Amino acid sequence: MITHTTRGCFISLEGLDGAGKSTHVPWLVDQLKARGLPVLCTREPGGTPLGEQLRQMLLETSMHLKTETLLMFAARCEHVHAVILPALDAGQWVVCDRFTDASYAYQGGGRQLGESAVHALEQWAIPGIEPDRTWLFDVPLEVARERLTRSRQLDRFEQEGEAFFQRTRQAYHQRVQQQPQRFHLVDSTLPIEVVRARLTTEIDALVHRHGSNHNSESP
Ligand code: TMP
């Protein structure tokens, strides 16, 4: 008998700080598990012991923009090779709280490094690795800021000003325009039940499509 492990599906969630993304991550994981899927939930920067150490530095220590971008990709490279690819190869679905799109948005857009430097690092460190589906939780700036200031002490990114987040949001929107098949935009100003009802429909479609893609490839 030929045993065939179906490759898992790679999902990322993105959005400005305060867009409500984090509320939906555990819910999404539960939804996938309820459909009988094996799920690994992880985050960036982080996801490995080294990545979590880098995360702490990135969120707390002031540094040159190029250093910041390199450290984001160092954490990502470790994460991809040690965690994400092995999990996908073993058939797990991977839900990642932020991935490379966040570098395009925050470093490329927010910090004005530009798209091409981020693209060069992506091509070098993790060529060809991108999510199968990305949900972008989108809210106007004022809403994100309002939600953020209600929360805990702010980290180095969250303390940035309005213009930074305006550019970050714009860069996210540009990513959506460039890759409309991968991104689904979520209007995160809607009530949580409405957002979840819409996501439920999209999750069902994704599970169905991912299953049938693989069925048609099976030996
Ligand atoms: P989190 O608060 O969603 O866990 O993300 C931590 C911060 O790191 C968030 O403000 C966005 C930022 N970030 C980047 O600037 N570039 C990246 O590539 C990633 C993954 C996160």
PDB file of C-alpha atoms and ligand atoms in Angstrom:
ATOM      1  CA  MET A   1       0.000   0.000   0.000  1.00  0.00           C
ATOM      2  CA  ILE A   2       1.327   3.458  -0.841  1.00  0.00           C
ATOM      3  CA  THR A   3       1.089   5.846   2.108  1.00  0.00           C
ATOM      4  CA  HIS A   4       0.729   9.450   1.078  1.00  0.00           C
ATOM      5  CA  THR A   5       0.899  12.354   3.488  1.00  0.00           C
ATOM      6  CA  THR A   6      -1.015  15.346   2.204  1.00  0.00           C
ATOM      7  CA  ARG A   7       0.969  18.544   2.638  1.00  0.00           C
ATOM      8  CA  GLY A   8      -0.670  20.885   5.130  1.00  0.00           C
ATOM      9  CA  CYS A   9      -2.023  24.312   4.331  1.00  0.00           C
ATOM     10  CA  PHE A  10      -0.113  27.445   5.369  1.00  0.00           C
ATOM     11  CA  ILE A  11      -2.276  30.283   6.709  1.00  0.00           C
ATOM     12  CA  SER A  12      -1.134  33.679   7.950  1.00  0.00           C
ATOM     13  CA  LEU A  13      -3.011  36.475   9.686  1.00  0.00           C
ATOM     14  CA  GLU A  14      -1.990  40.070   9.275  1.00  0.00           C
ATOM     15  CA  GLY A  15      -3.090  43.533  10.285  1.00  0.00           C
ATOM     16  CA  LEU A  16      -2.094  46.697  12.074  1.00  0.00           C
ATOM     17  CA  ASP A  17      -1.536  46.544  15.806  1.00  0.00           C
ATOM     18  CA  GLY A  18      -5.021  47.029  17.255  1.00  0.00           C
ATOM     19  CA  ALA A  19      -6.816  45.572  14.204  1.00  0.00           C
ATOM     20  CA  GLY A  20      -8.195  42.683  16.279  1.00  0.00           C
ATOM     21  CA  LYS A  21      -6.169  39.935  14.619  1.00  0.00           C
ATOM     22  CA  SER A  22      -5.041  38.323  17.887  1.00  0.00           C
ATOM     23  CA  THR A  23      -8.637  37.779  19.041  1.00  0.00           C
ATOM     24  CA  HIS A  24      -9.279  35.656  15.964  1.00  0.00           C
ATOM     25  CA  VAL A  25      -6.142  33.475  15.997  1.00  0.00           C
ATOM     26  CA  PRO A  26      -7.251  30.986  18.735  1.00  0.00           C
ATOM     27  CA  TRP A  27     -10.758  30.987  17.290  1.00  0.00           C
ATOM     28  CA  LEU A  28      -9.456  30.107  13.808  1.00  0.00           C
ATOM     29  CA  VAL A  29      -7.315  27.308  15.256  1.00  0.00           C
ATOM     30  CA  ASP A  30     -10.388  25.881  17.044  1.00  0.00           C
ATOM     31  CA  GLN A  31     -12.402  26.082  13.820  1.00  0.00           C
ATOM     32  CA  LEU A  32      -9.804  24.069  11.915  1.00  0.00           C
ATOM     33  CA  LYS A  33      -9.459  21.519  14.710  1.00  0.00           C
ATOM     34  CA  ALA A  34     -13.239  21.131  14.818  1.00  0.00           C
ATOM     35  CA  ARG A  35     -13.023  20.073  11.151  1.00  0.00           C
ATOM     36  CA  GLY A  36     -10.643  17.277  12.151  1.00  0.00           C
ATOM     37  CA  LEU A  37      -7.465  18.974  10.917  1.00  0.00           C
ATOM     38  CA  PRO A  38      -4.112  18.788  12.745  1.00  0.00           C
ATOM     39  CA  VAL A  39      -3.106  22.398  13.447  1.00  0.00           C
ATOM     40  CA  LEU A  40       0.089  24.097  14.528  1.00  0.00           C
ATOM     41  CA  CYS A  41      -0.317  27.664  15.761  1.00  0.00           C
ATOM     42  CA  THR A  42       2.734  29.898  15.750  1.00  0.00           C
ATOM     43  CA  ARG A  43       3.777  33.535  15.435  1.00  0.00           C
ATOM     44  CA  GLU A  44       6.323  35.999  14.090  1.00  0.00           C
ATOM     45  CA  PRO A  45       8.633  37.322  15.117  1.00  0.00           C
ATOM     46  CA  GLY A  46       9.083  34.208  17.245  1.00  0.00           C
ATOM     47  CA  GLY A  47       7.964  30.614  16.905  1.00  0.00           C
ATOM     48  CA  THR A  48      11.299  29.039  17.911  1.00  0.00           C
ATOM     49  CA  PRO A  49      13.456  29.493  21.041  1.00  0.00           C
ATOM     50  CA  LEU A  50      15.877  31.649  19.015  1.00  0.00           C
ATOM     51  CA  GLY A  51      13.030  33.524  17.349  1.00  0.00           C
ATOM     52  CA  GLU A  52      11.434  34.329  20.703  1.00  0.00           C
ATOM     53  CA  GLN A  53      14.736  35.792  21.945  1.00  0.00           C
ATOM     54  CA  LEU A  54      14.984  37.884  18.793  1.00  0.00           C
ATOM     55  CA  ARG A  55      11.351  38.952  19.280  1.00  0.00           C
ATOM     56  CA  GLN A  56      12.121  40.344  22.694  1.00  0.00           C
ATOM     57  CA  MET A  57      15.032  42.379  21.313  1.00  0.00           C
ATOM     58  CA  LEU A  58      13.000  43.557  18.336  1.00  0.00           C
ATOM     59  CA  LEU A  59      10.115  44.761  20.480  1.00  0.00           C
ATOM     60  CA  GLU A  60      12.239  46.400  23.165  1.00  0.00           C
ATOM     61  CA  THR A  61      15.605  47.534  21.815  1.00  0.00           C
ATOM     62  CA  SER A  62      16.098  50.469  19.546  1.00  0.00           C
ATOM     63  CA  MET A  63      18.232  49.579  16.474  1.00  0.00           C
ATOM     64  CA  HIS A  64      19.096  50.571  12.907  1.00  0.00           C
ATOM     65  CA  LEU A  65      16.357  49.855  10.375  1.00  0.00           C
ATOM     66  CA  LYS A  66      18.545  47.412   8.442  1.00  0.00           C
ATOM     67  CA  THR A  67      19.405  45.567  11.681  1.00  0.00           C
ATOM     68  CA  GLU A  68      15.694  45.359  12.490  1.00  0.00           C
ATOM     69  CA  THR A  69      14.875  43.956   9.063  1.00  0.00           C
ATOM     70  CA  LEU A  70      17.725  41.451   9.138  1.00  0.00           C
ATOM     71  CA  LEU A  71      16.651  40.229  12.584  1.00  0.00           C
ATOM     72  CA  MET A  72      13.058  39.818  11.393  1.00  0.00           C
ATOM     73  CA  PHE A  73      14.355  37.640   8.568  1.00  0.00           C
ATOM     74  CA  ALA A  74      16.814  35.773  10.824  1.00  0.00           C
ATOM     75  CA  ALA A  75      13.908  34.817  13.092  1.00  0.00           C
ATOM     76  CA  ARG A  76      11.802  33.929  10.037  1.00  0.00           C
ATOM     77  CA  CYS A  77      14.483  31.790   8.407  1.00  0.00           C
ATOM     78  CA  GLU A  78      14.877  29.743  11.597  1.00  0.00           C
ATOM     79  CA  HIS A  79      11.102  29.491  11.983  1.00  0.00           C
ATOM     80  CA  VAL A  80      10.542  28.340   8.400  1.00  0.00           C
ATOM     81  CA  HIS A  81      13.242  25.678   8.453  1.00  0.00           C
ATOM     82  CA  ALA A  82      12.832  24.388  12.011  1.00  0.00           C
ATOM     83  CA  VAL A  83       9.057  24.586  12.394  1.00  0.00           C
ATOM     84  CA  ILE A  84       6.889  25.609   9.436  1.00  0.00           C
ATOM     85  CA  LEU A  85       8.222  23.380   6.642  1.00  0.00           C
ATOM     86  CA  PRO A  86       8.537  20.244   8.804  1.00  0.00           C
ATOM     87  CA  ALA A  87       4.957  20.750  10.047  1.00  0.00           C
ATOM     88  CA  LEU A  88       3.566  21.276   6.525  1.00  0.00           C
ATOM     89  CA  ASP A  89       5.482  18.249   5.247  1.00  0.00           C
ATOM     90  CA  ALA A  90       4.009  16.178   8.085  1.00  0.00           C
ATOM     91  CA  GLY A  91       0.522  17.212   6.937  1.00  0.00           C
ATOM     92  CA  GLN A  92      -0.207  19.809   9.618  1.00  0.00           C
ATOM     93  CA  TRP A  93      -2.066  23.027   8.927  1.00  0.00           C
ATOM     94  CA  VAL A  94       0.059  25.954  10.070  1.00  0.00           C
ATOM     95  CA  VAL A  95      -1.610  29.112  11.386  1.00  0.00           C
ATOM     96  CA  CYS A  96       0.967  31.879  11.670  1.00  0.00           C
ATOM     97  CA  ASP A  97       0.253  35.166  13.436  1.00  0.00           C
ATOM     98  CA  ARG A  98       2.122  37.408  10.940  1.00  0.00           C
ATOM     99  CA  PHE A  99       4.631  36.395   8.266  1.00  0.00           C
ATOM    100  CA  THR A 100       6.657  38.114   5.501  1.00  0.00           C
ATOM    101  CA  ASP A 101       3.822  40.479   4.560  1.00  0.00           C
ATOM    102  CA  ALA A 102       4.427  42.172   7.923  1.00  0.00           C
ATOM    103  CA  SER A 103       8.004  42.970   6.830  1.00  0.00           C
ATOM    104  CA  TYR A 104       6.716  44.476   3.575  1.00  0.00           C
ATOM    105  CA  ALA A 105       4.160  46.501   5.552  1.00  0.00           C
ATOM    106  CA  TYR A 106       6.131  47.573   8.652  1.00  0.00           C
ATOM    107  CA  GLN A 107       9.745  47.759   7.447  1.00  0.00           C
ATOM    108  CA  GLY A 108       9.064  48.318   3.739  1.00  0.00           C
ATOM    109  CA  GLY A 109       6.134  50.720   4.194  1.00  0.00           C
ATOM    110  CA  GLY A 110       6.006  52.016   7.763  1.00  0.00           C
ATOM    111  CA  ARG A 111       9.746  52.513   8.117  1.00  0.00           C
ATOM    112  CA  GLN A 112      10.136  53.378   4.410  1.00  0.00           C
ATOM    113  CA  LEU A 113      12.824  50.802   3.647  1.00  0.00           C
ATOM    114  CA  GLY A 114      11.023  50.088   0.385  1.00  0.00           C
ATOM    115  CA  GLU A 115       9.718  46.931  -1.191  1.00  0.00           C
ATOM    116  CA  SER A 116      12.813  45.853  -3.099  1.00  0.00           C
ATOM    117  CA  ALA A 117      15.079  45.408  -0.036  1.00  0.00           C
ATOM    118  CA  VAL A 118      12.432  43.250   1.660  1.00  0.00           C
ATOM    119  CA  HIS A 119      11.948  41.295  -1.560  1.00  0.00           C
ATOM    120  CA  ALA A 120      15.714  40.663  -1.859  1.00  0.00           C
ATOM    121  CA  LEU A 121      15.867  39.286   1.700  1.00  0.00           C
ATOM    122  CA  GLU A 122      12.805  37.145   1.107  1.00  0.00           C
ATOM    123  CA  GLN A 123      14.332  35.676  -2.060  1.00  0.00           C
ATOM    124  CA  TRP A 124      17.599  34.968  -0.302  1.00  0.00           C
ATOM    125  CA  ALA A 125      16.379  33.649   3.067  1.00  0.00           C
ATOM    126  CA  ILE A 126      13.146  31.844   2.291  1.00  0.00           C
ATOM    127  CA  PRO A 127      12.751  31.559  -1.507  1.00  0.00           C
ATOM    128  CA  GLY A 128       9.325  30.385  -2.622  1.00  0.00           C
ATOM    129  CA  ILE A 129       7.889  30.180   0.907  1.00  0.00           C
ATOM    130  CA  GLU A 130       4.618  32.003   1.218  1.00  0.00           C
ATOM    131  CA  PRO A 131       1.253  31.309   2.791  1.00  0.00           C
ATOM    132  CA  ASP A 132      -1.525  29.594   0.823  1.00  0.00           C
ATOM    133  CA  ARG A 133      -4.017  32.011   2.408  1.00  0.00           C
ATOM    134  CA  THR A 134      -3.592  35.306   4.217  1.00  0.00           C
ATOM    135  CA  TRP A 135      -6.395  37.021   6.090  1.00  0.00           C
ATOM    136  CA  LEU A 136      -5.712  40.737   6.478  1.00  0.00           C
ATOM    137  CA  PHE A 137      -7.677  42.278   9.347  1.00  0.00           C
ATOM    138  CA  ASP A 138      -8.258  45.815   8.240  1.00  0.00           C
ATOM    139  CA  VAL A 139      -9.433  48.816  10.245  1.00  0.00           C
ATOM    140  CA  PRO A 140      -9.049  52.563   9.806  1.00  0.00           C
ATOM    141  CA  LEU A 141      -6.161  54.013  11.746  1.00  0.00           C
ATOM    142  CA  GLU A 142      -8.275  55.752  14.374  1.00  0.00           C
ATOM    143  CA  VAL A 143      -9.964  52.476  15.311  1.00  0.00           C
ATOM    144  CA  ALA A 144      -6.633  50.636  15.602  1.00  0.00           C
ATOM    145  CA  ARG A 145      -5.165  53.441  17.713  1.00  0.00           C
ATOM    146  CA  GLU A 146      -8.194  53.539  19.972  1.00  0.00           C
ATOM    147  CA  ARG A 147      -8.073  49.777  20.577  1.00  0.00           C
ATOM    148  CA  LEU A 148      -4.331  49.861  21.188  1.00  0.00           C
ATOM    149  CA  THR A 149      -4.282  52.598  23.763  1.00  0.00           C
ATOM    150  CA  ARG A 150      -6.865  50.654  25.769  1.00  0.00           C
ATOM    151  CA  SER A 151      -4.481  47.715  26.027  1.00  0.00           C
ATOM    152  CA  ARG A 152      -1.265  46.950  27.992  1.00  0.00           C
ATOM    153  CA  GLN A 153       2.024  48.840  27.809  1.00  0.00           C
ATOM    154  CA  LEU A 154       2.942  49.528  24.197  1.00  0.00           C
ATOM    155  CA  ASP A 155       6.006  47.997  22.514  1.00  0.00           C
ATOM    156  CA  ARG A 156       8.476  49.756  20.185  1.00  0.00           C
ATOM    157  CA  PHE A 157       6.262  49.350  17.099  1.00  0.00           C
ATOM    158  CA  GLU A 158       2.988  50.147  18.819  1.00  0.00           C
ATOM    159  CA  GLN A 159       4.470  53.441  20.060  1.00  0.00           C
ATOM    160  CA  GLU A 160       4.965  54.678  16.480  1.00  0.00           C
ATOM    161  CA  GLY A 161       2.947  57.631  15.245  1.00  0.00           C
ATOM    162  CA  GLU A 162       0.023  58.009  12.906  1.00  0.00           C
ATOM    163  CA  ALA A 163       2.076  58.535   9.722  1.00  0.00           C
ATOM    164  CA  PHE A 164       3.976  55.277  10.339  1.00  0.00           C
ATOM    165  CA  PHE A 165       0.744  53.284  10.636  1.00  0.00           C
ATOM    166  CA  GLN A 166      -0.787  55.056   7.661  1.00  0.00           C
ATOM    167  CA  ARG A 167       2.162  53.930   5.507  1.00  0.00           C
ATOM    168  CA  THR A 168       2.031  50.429   7.022  1.00  0.00           C
ATOM    169  CA  ARG A 169      -1.658  50.075   6.178  1.00  0.00           C
ATOM    170  CA  GLN A 170      -1.041  51.366   2.662  1.00  0.00           C
ATOM    171  CA  ALA A 171       1.742  48.825   2.143  1.00  0.00           C
ATOM    172  CA  TYR A 172      -0.595  46.033   3.304  1.00  0.00           C
ATOM    173  CA  HIS A 173      -3.213  47.206   0.796  1.00  0.00           C
ATOM    174  CA  GLN A 174      -0.595  47.189  -1.936  1.00  0.00           C
ATOM    175  CA  ARG A 175       0.221  43.565  -1.105  1.00  0.00           C
ATOM    176  CA  VAL A 176      -3.478  42.702  -1.420  1.00  0.00           C
ATOM    177  CA  GLN A 177      -3.591  44.342  -4.847  1.00  0.00           C
ATOM    178  CA  GLN A 178      -0.478  42.493  -5.979  1.00  0.00           C
ATOM    179  CA  GLN A 179      -1.708  39.068  -4.826  1.00  0.00           C
ATOM    180  CA  PRO A 180      -5.518  39.122  -4.722  1.00  0.00           C
ATOM    181  CA  GLN A 181      -5.768  35.329  -4.968  1.00  0.00           C
ATOM    182  CA  ARG A 182      -3.859  34.781  -1.707  1.00  0.00           C
ATOM    183  CA  PHE A 183      -5.281  37.614   0.388  1.00  0.00           C
ATOM    184  CA  HIS A 184      -8.725  37.916   1.887  1.00  0.00           C
ATOM    185  CA  LEU A 185      -9.481  41.303   3.383  1.00  0.00           C
ATOM    186  CA  VAL A 186     -11.497  41.240   6.615  1.00  0.00           C
ATOM    187  CA  ASP A 187     -13.392  44.388   7.604  1.00  0.00           C
ATOM    188  CA  SER A 188     -12.459  44.287  11.260  1.00  0.00           C
ATOM    189  CA  THR A 189     -14.733  47.214  12.183  1.00  0.00           C
ATOM    190  CA  LEU A 190     -17.725  44.859  11.869  1.00  0.00           C
ATOM    191  CA  PRO A 191     -19.126  43.145  14.973  1.00  0.00           C
ATOM    192  CA  ILE A 192     -17.146  40.060  15.921  1.00  0.00           C
ATOM    193  CA  GLU A 193     -20.066  37.668  15.120  1.00  0.00           C
ATOM    194  CA  VAL A 194     -20.327  39.074  11.601  1.00  0.00           C
ATOM    195  CA  VAL A 195     -16.575  38.754  11.033  1.00  0.00           C
ATOM    196  CA  ARG A 196     -16.671  35.162  12.295  1.00  0.00           C
ATOM    197  CA  ALA A 197     -19.681  34.211  10.173  1.00  0.00           C
ATOM    198  CA  ARG A 198     -17.842  35.427   7.068  1.00  0.00           C
ATOM    199  CA  LEU A 199     -14.642  33.703   8.103  1.00  0.00           C
ATOM    200  CA  THR A 200     -16.529  30.454   8.684  1.00  0.00           C
ATOM    201  CA  THR A 201     -17.699  30.456   5.058  1.00  0.00           C
ATOM    202  CA  GLU A 202     -14.175  31.189   3.843  1.00  0.00           C
ATOM    203  CA  ILE A 203     -12.654  28.493   6.083  1.00  0.00           C
ATOM    204  CA  ASP A 204     -15.108  25.910   4.731  1.00  0.00           C
ATOM    205  CA  ALA A 205     -14.197  26.858   1.162  1.00  0.00           C
ATOM    206  CA  LEU A 206     -10.472  26.700   1.924  1.00  0.00           C
ATOM    207  CA  VAL A 207     -10.738  23.289   3.616  1.00  0.00           C
ATOM    208  CA  HIS A 208     -12.762  21.999   0.678  1.00  0.00           C
ATOM    209  CA  ARG A 209     -10.370  23.424  -1.914  1.00  0.00           C
ATOM    210  CA  HIS A 210      -7.230  22.279  -0.148  1.00  0.00           C
ATOM    211  CA  GLY A 211      -8.653  18.769   0.195  1.00  0.00           C
ATOM    212  CA  SER A 212      -9.684  18.561  -3.447  1.00  0.00           C
ATOM    213  CA  ASN A 213      -6.355  20.006  -4.717  1.00  0.00           C
ATOM    214  CA  HIS A 214      -4.593  17.211  -2.967  1.00  0.00           C
ATOM    215  CA  ASN A 215      -7.074  14.511  -3.903  1.00  0.00           C
ATOM    216  CA  SER A 216      -6.499  15.315  -7.550  1.00  0.00           C
ATOM    217  CA  GLU A 217      -2.710  15.076  -7.030  1.00  0.00           C
ATOM    218  CA  SER A 218      -2.821  11.843  -5.038  1.00  0.00           C
ATOM    219  CA  PRO A 219      -1.262   8.757  -6.605  1.00  0.00           C
TER     220      PRO A 219
HETATM  221  P1  TMP B   1       2.475  41.220  17.236  1.00  0.00           P
HETATM  222  O1  TMP B   1       2.219  42.345  18.195  1.00  0.00           O
HETATM  223  O2  TMP B   1       1.410  41.056  16.234  1.00  0.00           O
HETATM  224  O3  TMP B   1       2.874  39.962  17.897  1.00  0.00           O
HETATM  225  O4  TMP B   1       3.761  41.671  16.355  1.00  0.00           O
HETATM  226  C1  TMP B   1       4.866  42.241  16.919  1.00  0.00           C
HETATM  227  C2  TMP B   1       5.260  43.489  16.196  1.00  0.00           C
HETATM  228  O5  TMP B   1       6.276  43.192  15.238  1.00  0.00           O
HETATM  229  C3  TMP B   1       4.142  44.197  15.450  1.00  0.00           C
HETATM  230  O6  TMP B   1       4.100  45.542  15.883  1.00  0.00           O
HETATM  231  C4  TMP B   1       4.560  44.143  14.016  1.00  0.00           C
HETATM  232  C5  TMP B   1       6.047  43.923  14.059  1.00  0.00           C
HETATM  233  N1  TMP B   1       6.594  43.176  12.936  1.00  0.00           N
HETATM  234  C6  TMP B   1       7.369  43.838  11.995  1.00  0.00           C
HETATM  235  O7  TMP B   1       7.602  45.038  12.111  1.00  0.00           O
HETATM  236  N2  TMP B   1       7.882  43.117  10.949  1.00  0.00           N
HETATM  237  C7  TMP B   1       7.684  41.777  10.797  1.00  0.00           C
HETATM  238  O8  TMP B   1       8.173  41.175   9.833  1.00  0.00           O
HETATM  239  C8  TMP B   1       6.862  41.099  11.786  1.00  0.00           C
HETATM  240  C9  TMP B   1       6.615  39.636  11.651  1.00  0.00           C
HETATM  241  C10 TMP B   1       6.346  41.833  12.818  1.00  0.00           C
END
